[in-house]
């Protein structure tokens, strides 16, 4: 399972047309343990920079992570 | 290379104009520019147009000959440049290259965008097309979201605060209120800026530039011929365009725009000046954090000191380094394809002493910085009185 650390994050209130129903949602750039970074959605509890997160699942091509 | 001069400028007002179409805006700016230089359409040897998303916003392609033809300019190269919000900065860079190389003498460079006929969620979606649609955008990133993540990281690494970002918005509205061509001519308070509606945390509506319609144009020629057209030529001392990765998650450090730093170094070298010589600047404040980072990447202040510099009032009209005397993208407006050439026009107003209430006392050397996407394209231009 992929894990990583939150490099940066935001909570999106003004969403693009296709994600209006999801807003507000948290988006983060995760520094992966295996190397590299990934832009992902955060499931559940809000995270801040430095938090450890684990991969949850892929939904419609979007990676979801959750606070470890 | 031949030295190049700006011999004419023309701008429409920026704003929401439901009864104006894209072509009429671009034609108005072009015709004002030709009139300013006393040049007829038949004298124009090439038309370079910056436009980000005309096909998506208004369904029109083949824009450059479409607009040139409407001005009576035919039989010349007419080409559209697309580099997200740096589209017309890029058009300017390439137009200067062609005149400097001796391929053309009199070249009209313009930028236009017509955005307000779409709903805000649709505009947000179209603008997101300047990001990585297979990565960050698919995950739900918008441009405010990308710059919000940049802001969060800048706050984390350098202690930048929301007050520092709000100070940029307050200052730009103060300047824009004095600009007759600005989209939102009203002053705002620090309190208002901090309590604005959240767009993408920590950015509020007051941290974000405006969705605008508008066009701008400049006419360039070899410096040696400038006197044929104008008694107020402005010299293009330096201009550079550079690139970086499109996706934010591919960059090592998102608190700096490498493309801006490298374009600035090239432009300073070409102009034979340093950051400390620059007297005033128009920078790409698509979001307040972007202006703070620009002051750092351009070398005006050290890394991490852009926020305190803005909060201390150093970039106000009365400060040691006035930035965005036009009101910037925040208050003047941001018709994205028009922004790069619009910034050049705003420098020229100052250089010619035509900036009205906003006129600076020191106005012989100015810099413009135009950014595309979250930093994948940067254009830096340095202009001086000839």
Short mmCIF file of C-alpha atoms in Angstrom, two decimals, chain B residues 16-326:
data_model
loop_
_atom_site.label_atom_id
_atom_site.label_comp_id
_atom_site.label_asym_id
_atom_site.label_seq_id
_atom_site.Cartn_x
_atom_site.Cartn_y
_atom_site.Cartn_z
CA UNK B 16 -17.55 42.40 -18.15
CA UNK B 17 -19.00 43.51 -21.47
CA UNK B 18 -22.03 41.36 -22.37
CA UNK B 19 -22.66 43.28 -25.60
CA UNK B 20 -19.08 43.01 -26.94
CA UNK B 21 -17.67 40.03 -28.84
CA UNK B 22 -14.05 38.88 -28.89
CA UNK B 23 -13.34 40.30 -32.35
CA UNK B 24 -14.67 43.78 -31.60
CA UNK B 25 -12.48 44.01 -28.48
CA UNK B 26 -9.34 42.95 -30.36
CA UNK B 27 -10.14 45.30 -33.24
CA UNK B 28 -10.66 48.25 -30.87
CA UNK B 29 -7.28 47.70 -29.19
CA UNK B 30 -5.52 47.23 -32.54
CA UNK B 31 -7.04 50.32 -34.11
CA UNK B 32 -6.24 52.48 -31.05
CA UNK B 33 -2.66 51.22 -31.25
CA UNK B 34 -2.30 52.00 -34.98
CA UNK B 35 -3.81 55.46 -34.41
CA UNK B 36 -1.36 56.08 -31.55
CA UNK B 37 1.56 55.42 -33.95
CA UNK B 38 -0.10 57.08 -36.98
CA UNK B 39 0.30 53.82 -38.90
CA UNK B 40 -2.19 52.50 -41.47
CA UNK B 41 -3.22 48.80 -41.65
CA UNK B 42 -1.33 48.46 -44.97
CA UNK B 43 1.95 49.28 -43.21
CA UNK B 44 1.64 46.35 -40.79
CA UNK B 45 4.01 43.54 -41.83
CA UNK B 46 2.88 40.87 -39.34
CA UNK B 47 0.13 40.32 -36.74
CA UNK B 48 0.99 38.29 -33.62
CA UNK B 49 -1.99 37.50 -31.37
CA UNK B 50 -1.97 36.06 -27.86
CA UNK B 51 -5.17 34.23 -26.92
CA UNK B 52 -5.58 31.42 -24.43
CA UNK B 53 -8.96 29.84 -25.05
CA UNK B 54 -11.05 31.63 -27.68
CA UNK B 55 -12.16 28.27 -29.09
CA UNK B 56 -13.46 27.16 -25.65
CA UNK B 57 -14.82 30.51 -24.45
CA UNK B 58 -16.52 31.66 -27.68
CA UNK B 59 -16.18 28.79 -30.19
CA UNK B 60 -13.93 30.68 -32.60
CA UNK B 61 -10.74 29.29 -34.10
CA UNK B 62 -8.32 30.75 -36.66
CA UNK B 63 -8.33 33.91 -34.62
CA UNK B 64 -5.31 35.86 -35.89
CA UNK B 65 -6.33 36.25 -39.56
CA UNK B 66 -9.96 36.61 -38.39
CA UNK B 67 -9.10 39.71 -36.36
CA UNK B 68 -6.38 41.05 -38.67
CA UNK B 69 -8.83 40.87 -41.58
CA UNK B 70 -11.42 42.83 -39.60
CA UNK B 71 -8.83 45.62 -39.28
CA UNK B 72 -8.01 45.54 -43.01
CA UNK B 73 -4.72 43.73 -42.45
CA UNK B 74 -4.25 40.94 -45.04
CA UNK B 75 -1.40 39.40 -47.00
CA UNK B 76 0.89 39.12 -43.95
CA UNK B 77 1.72 36.41 -41.42
CA UNK B 78 -1.11 36.43 -38.85
CA UNK B 79 -0.52 33.92 -36.06
CA UNK B 80 -2.09 33.03 -32.71
CA UNK B 81 0.13 32.19 -29.72
CA UNK B 82 -1.17 30.07 -26.84
CA UNK B 83 0.76 29.83 -23.58
CA UNK B 84 -2.05 29.91 -21.01
CA UNK B 85 -2.05 33.28 -19.18
CA UNK B 86 1.29 34.15 -20.80
CA UNK B 87 -0.15 33.89 -24.33
CA UNK B 88 0.38 37.51 -25.31
CA UNK B 89 3.67 37.78 -23.41
CA UNK B 90 4.80 34.94 -25.63
CA UNK B 91 3.42 36.68 -28.75
CA UNK B 92 5.42 39.77 -27.76
CA UNK B 93 8.63 37.79 -27.23
CA UNK B 94 8.33 36.18 -30.67
CA UNK B 95 7.35 39.44 -32.37
CA UNK B 96 10.40 41.20 -30.90
CA UNK B 97 12.53 38.27 -32.08
CA UNK B 98 11.31 38.68 -35.66
CA UNK B 99 11.98 42.44 -35.72
CA UNK B 100 15.36 42.05 -34.00
CA UNK B 101 16.31 39.41 -36.58
CA UNK B 102 15.37 41.70 -39.45
CA UNK B 103 12.53 39.55 -40.82
CA UNK B 104 9.93 42.28 -40.27
CA UNK B 105 9.92 46.00 -39.46
CA UNK B 106 6.43 47.03 -38.33
CA UNK B 107 4.67 44.32 -36.28
CA UNK B 108 1.36 44.56 -34.42
CA UNK B 109 1.25 42.40 -31.28
CA UNK B 110 -2.03 41.94 -29.46
CA UNK B 111 -3.79 39.89 -26.82
CA UNK B 112 -7.48 39.26 -26.28
CA UNK B 113 -9.83 37.16 -24.17
CA UNK B 114 -13.61 37.12 -23.91
CA UNK B 115 -14.44 35.20 -20.71
CA UNK B 116 -17.60 36.54 -19.12
CA UNK B 117 -20.11 34.88 -21.46
CA UNK B 118 -19.55 31.60 -19.53
CA UNK B 119 -20.60 30.71 -15.96
CA UNK B 120 -17.90 30.79 -13.25
CA UNK B 121 -17.76 26.95 -12.89
CA UNK B 122 -17.35 26.68 -16.69
CA UNK B 123 -14.63 29.38 -16.72
CA UNK B 124 -12.91 27.51 -13.87
CA UNK B 125 -13.01 24.32 -15.93
CA UNK B 126 -11.66 25.99 -19.10
CA UNK B 127 -8.84 27.67 -17.17
CA UNK B 128 -7.97 24.32 -15.56
CA UNK B 129 -7.07 23.16 -19.07
CA UNK B 130 -3.78 25.02 -18.56
CA UNK B 131 -2.88 22.44 -15.90
CA UNK B 132 -2.14 18.70 -16.26
CA UNK B 133 -5.51 17.22 -17.22
CA UNK B 134 -4.19 13.65 -16.76
CA UNK B 135 -3.06 14.37 -13.18
CA UNK B 136 -3.80 17.34 -10.92
CA UNK B 137 -6.86 18.54 -12.89
CA UNK B 138 -8.38 15.05 -12.99
CA UNK B 139 -8.04 14.93 -9.20
CA UNK B 140 -10.06 18.14 -8.89
CA UNK B 141 -7.48 20.91 -8.98
CA UNK B 142 -8.52 24.35 -10.15
CA UNK B 143 -6.10 27.25 -10.64
CA UNK B 144 -7.13 28.81 -7.32
CA UNK B 145 -6.47 25.35 -5.76
CA UNK B 146 -2.98 25.12 -7.28
CA UNK B 147 -2.05 28.61 -6.05
CA UNK B 148 -3.68 27.88 -2.68
CA UNK B 149 -1.33 24.88 -2.33
CA UNK B 150 1.58 27.14 -3.33
CA UNK B 151 0.44 29.66 -0.69
CA UNK B 152 0.18 26.98 2.02
CA UNK B 153 3.71 25.81 1.32
CA UNK B 154 5.07 29.39 1.21
CA UNK B 155 3.37 30.08 4.57
CA UNK B 156 4.87 26.86 5.99
CA UNK B 157 8.43 27.48 4.74
CA UNK B 158 8.71 31.25 5.19
CA UNK B 159 6.06 32.29 7.71
CA UNK B 160 4.08 34.22 5.12
CA UNK B 161 0.69 35.24 6.54
CA UNK B 162 -2.79 35.88 5.19
CA UNK B 163 -2.33 39.56 6.17
CA UNK B 164 0.71 39.76 3.88
CA UNK B 165 -1.30 38.36 0.98
CA UNK B 166 -4.25 40.63 1.78
CA UNK B 167 -1.88 43.63 1.72
CA UNK B 168 -1.22 42.86 -1.95
CA UNK B 169 -4.96 42.90 -2.71
CA UNK B 170 -5.56 46.13 -0.77
CA UNK B 171 -2.65 47.87 -2.56
CA UNK B 172 -3.71 46.68 -6.02
CA UNK B 173 -7.29 47.84 -5.50
CA UNK B 174 -5.95 51.21 -4.28
CA UNK B 175 -4.05 51.56 -7.59
CA UNK B 176 -6.82 50.13 -9.77
CA UNK B 177 -9.32 52.61 -8.35
CA UNK B 178 -7.20 55.30 -10.04
CA UNK B 179 -7.04 53.50 -13.40
CA UNK B 180 -9.85 54.52 -15.78
CA UNK B 181 -9.47 51.25 -17.74
CA UNK B 182 -9.60 48.94 -14.70
CA UNK B 183 -12.33 46.31 -14.22
CA UNK B 184 -12.99 46.84 -10.49
CA UNK B 185 -12.32 50.45 -9.57
CA UNK B 186 -12.95 50.29 -5.84
CA UNK B 187 -10.76 50.30 -2.78
CA UNK B 188 -11.02 47.46 -0.27
CA UNK B 189 -9.96 47.26 3.37
CA UNK B 190 -7.65 44.70 5.00
CA UNK B 191 -10.66 43.51 7.02
CA UNK B 192 -12.70 42.86 3.85
CA UNK B 193 -9.82 41.06 2.17
CA UNK B 194 -9.35 38.74 5.14
CA UNK B 195 -13.05 37.98 5.51
CA UNK B 196 -13.80 37.28 1.85
CA UNK B 197 -15.67 34.21 0.72
CA UNK B 198 -13.31 31.18 0.66
CA UNK B 199 -12.42 30.02 -2.87
CA UNK B 200 -9.70 27.49 -2.12
CA UNK B 201 -8.25 27.69 1.40
CA UNK B 202 -6.37 29.82 2.41
CA UNK B 203 -7.34 31.99 -0.59
CA UNK B 204 -10.51 34.08 -0.46
CA UNK B 205 -12.22 35.82 -3.34
CA UNK B 206 -10.01 38.86 -2.58
CA UNK B 207 -6.84 36.83 -3.23
CA UNK B 208 -8.02 35.94 -6.74
CA UNK B 209 -7.81 38.00 -9.92
CA UNK B 210 -10.93 38.81 -11.91
CA UNK B 211 -12.67 37.07 -14.79
CA UNK B 212 -12.65 39.76 -17.47
CA UNK B 213 -13.12 40.64 -21.12
CA UNK B 214 -10.56 42.85 -22.80
CA UNK B 215 -7.82 43.38 -25.35
CA UNK B 216 -4.49 45.18 -25.62
CA UNK B 217 -2.06 45.88 -28.46
CA UNK B 218 1.43 47.28 -29.02
CA UNK B 219 3.19 48.19 -32.25
CA UNK B 220 6.91 47.51 -32.54
CA UNK B 221 9.57 48.54 -35.05
CA UNK B 222 13.36 48.74 -35.29
CA UNK B 223 14.63 51.46 -32.94
CA UNK B 224 16.43 53.14 -35.86
CA UNK B 225 13.04 53.74 -37.55
CA UNK B 226 11.08 54.71 -34.41
CA UNK B 227 11.39 58.45 -35.03
CA UNK B 228 9.39 58.05 -38.27
CA UNK B 229 6.35 57.13 -36.17
CA UNK B 230 6.59 58.71 -32.73
CA UNK B 231 8.47 61.25 -30.64
CA UNK B 232 8.00 59.04 -27.55
CA UNK B 233 9.57 55.70 -28.46
CA UNK B 234 10.11 53.12 -25.73
CA UNK B 235 13.08 50.81 -26.03
CA UNK B 236 12.80 47.04 -25.51
CA UNK B 237 15.96 46.60 -23.44
CA UNK B 238 15.49 42.95 -22.61
CA UNK B 239 12.94 40.18 -23.17
CA UNK B 240 13.07 36.46 -22.39
CA UNK B 241 10.69 33.52 -22.32
CA UNK B 242 11.39 30.25 -20.51
CA UNK B 243 9.49 27.10 -19.55
CA UNK B 244 9.07 24.59 -16.74
CA UNK B 245 6.91 21.52 -16.02
CA UNK B 246 3.14 22.05 -16.35
CA UNK B 247 2.14 19.88 -13.35
CA UNK B 248 2.73 21.42 -9.94
CA UNK B 249 3.52 18.00 -8.42
CA UNK B 250 6.50 17.62 -10.78
CA UNK B 251 8.30 20.66 -9.35
CA UNK B 252 10.88 20.22 -6.60
CA UNK B 253 10.02 23.48 -4.82
CA UNK B 254 6.62 25.05 -5.48
CA UNK B 255 7.40 28.24 -3.52
CA UNK B 256 9.43 29.54 -6.45
CA UNK B 257 8.84 29.71 -10.20
CA UNK B 258 12.06 28.56 -11.84
CA UNK B 259 10.87 29.83 -15.23
CA UNK B 260 10.48 33.34 -13.79
CA UNK B 261 13.96 33.33 -12.23
CA UNK B 262 15.60 32.10 -15.42
CA UNK B 263 13.68 34.48 -17.70
CA UNK B 264 14.56 37.36 -15.36
CA UNK B 265 18.26 36.50 -15.40
CA UNK B 266 18.27 36.39 -19.20
CA UNK B 267 16.35 39.65 -19.51
CA UNK B 268 18.60 41.47 -16.99
CA UNK B 269 21.68 40.26 -18.85
CA UNK B 270 20.28 41.36 -22.22
CA UNK B 271 19.35 44.79 -20.83
CA UNK B 272 22.64 45.19 -18.95
CA UNK B 273 20.82 46.02 -15.70
CA UNK B 274 20.24 44.36 -12.33
CA UNK B 275 17.08 43.85 -10.28
CA UNK B 276 18.13 46.80 -8.11
CA UNK B 277 18.05 49.15 -11.12
CA UNK B 278 14.35 48.48 -11.84
CA UNK B 279 12.20 51.45 -10.79
CA UNK B 280 8.71 49.91 -11.12
CA UNK B 281 7.12 46.67 -12.30
CA UNK B 282 3.94 45.07 -13.51
CA UNK B 283 3.90 41.50 -12.18
CA UNK B 284 1.50 38.60 -12.71
CA UNK B 285 -0.73 38.73 -9.61
CA UNK B 286 -3.22 36.10 -10.78
CA UNK B 287 -3.36 35.38 -7.02
CA UNK B 288 -1.92 37.55 -4.24
CA UNK B 289 0.68 34.88 -3.38
CA UNK B 290 1.91 35.03 -7.00
CA UNK B 291 2.84 38.72 -6.60
CA UNK B 292 4.75 37.94 -3.39
CA UNK B 293 6.65 35.12 -5.11
CA UNK B 294 7.30 37.30 -8.18
CA UNK B 295 9.06 39.94 -6.07
CA UNK B 296 11.34 37.16 -4.80
CA UNK B 297 11.94 35.37 -8.12
CA UNK B 298 12.70 38.65 -9.90
CA UNK B 299 15.38 39.38 -7.31
CA UNK B 300 13.74 42.48 -5.80
CA UNK B 301 13.89 40.85 -2.34
CA UNK B 302 15.46 37.71 -0.90
CA UNK B 303 13.54 34.42 -0.91
CA UNK B 304 10.86 34.45 1.76
CA UNK B 305 10.88 38.24 2.19
CA UNK B 306 8.19 39.04 -0.38
CA UNK B 307 5.37 38.90 2.18
CA UNK B 308 6.88 41.28 4.76
CA UNK B 309 7.94 43.60 1.90
CA UNK B 310 4.33 43.86 0.69
CA UNK B 311 2.93 44.26 4.23
CA UNK B 312 5.39 47.12 4.92
CA UNK B 313 3.98 49.07 1.96
CA UNK B 314 7.21 48.96 -0.05
CA UNK B 315 5.34 48.13 -3.26
CA UNK B 316 2.73 50.92 -3.01
CA UNK B 317 2.81 53.96 -5.34
CA UNK B 318 4.68 55.83 -2.60
CA UNK B 319 7.06 52.96 -1.80
CA UNK B 320 10.64 52.38 -2.98
CA UNK B 321 9.50 49.84 -5.63
CA UNK B 322 5.94 50.43 -6.89
CA UNK B 323 4.42 47.21 -8.21
CA UNK B 324 1.29 46.94 -10.34
CA UNK B 325 0.58 50.66 -10.54
CA UNK B 326 -2.20 49.65 -12.99
#
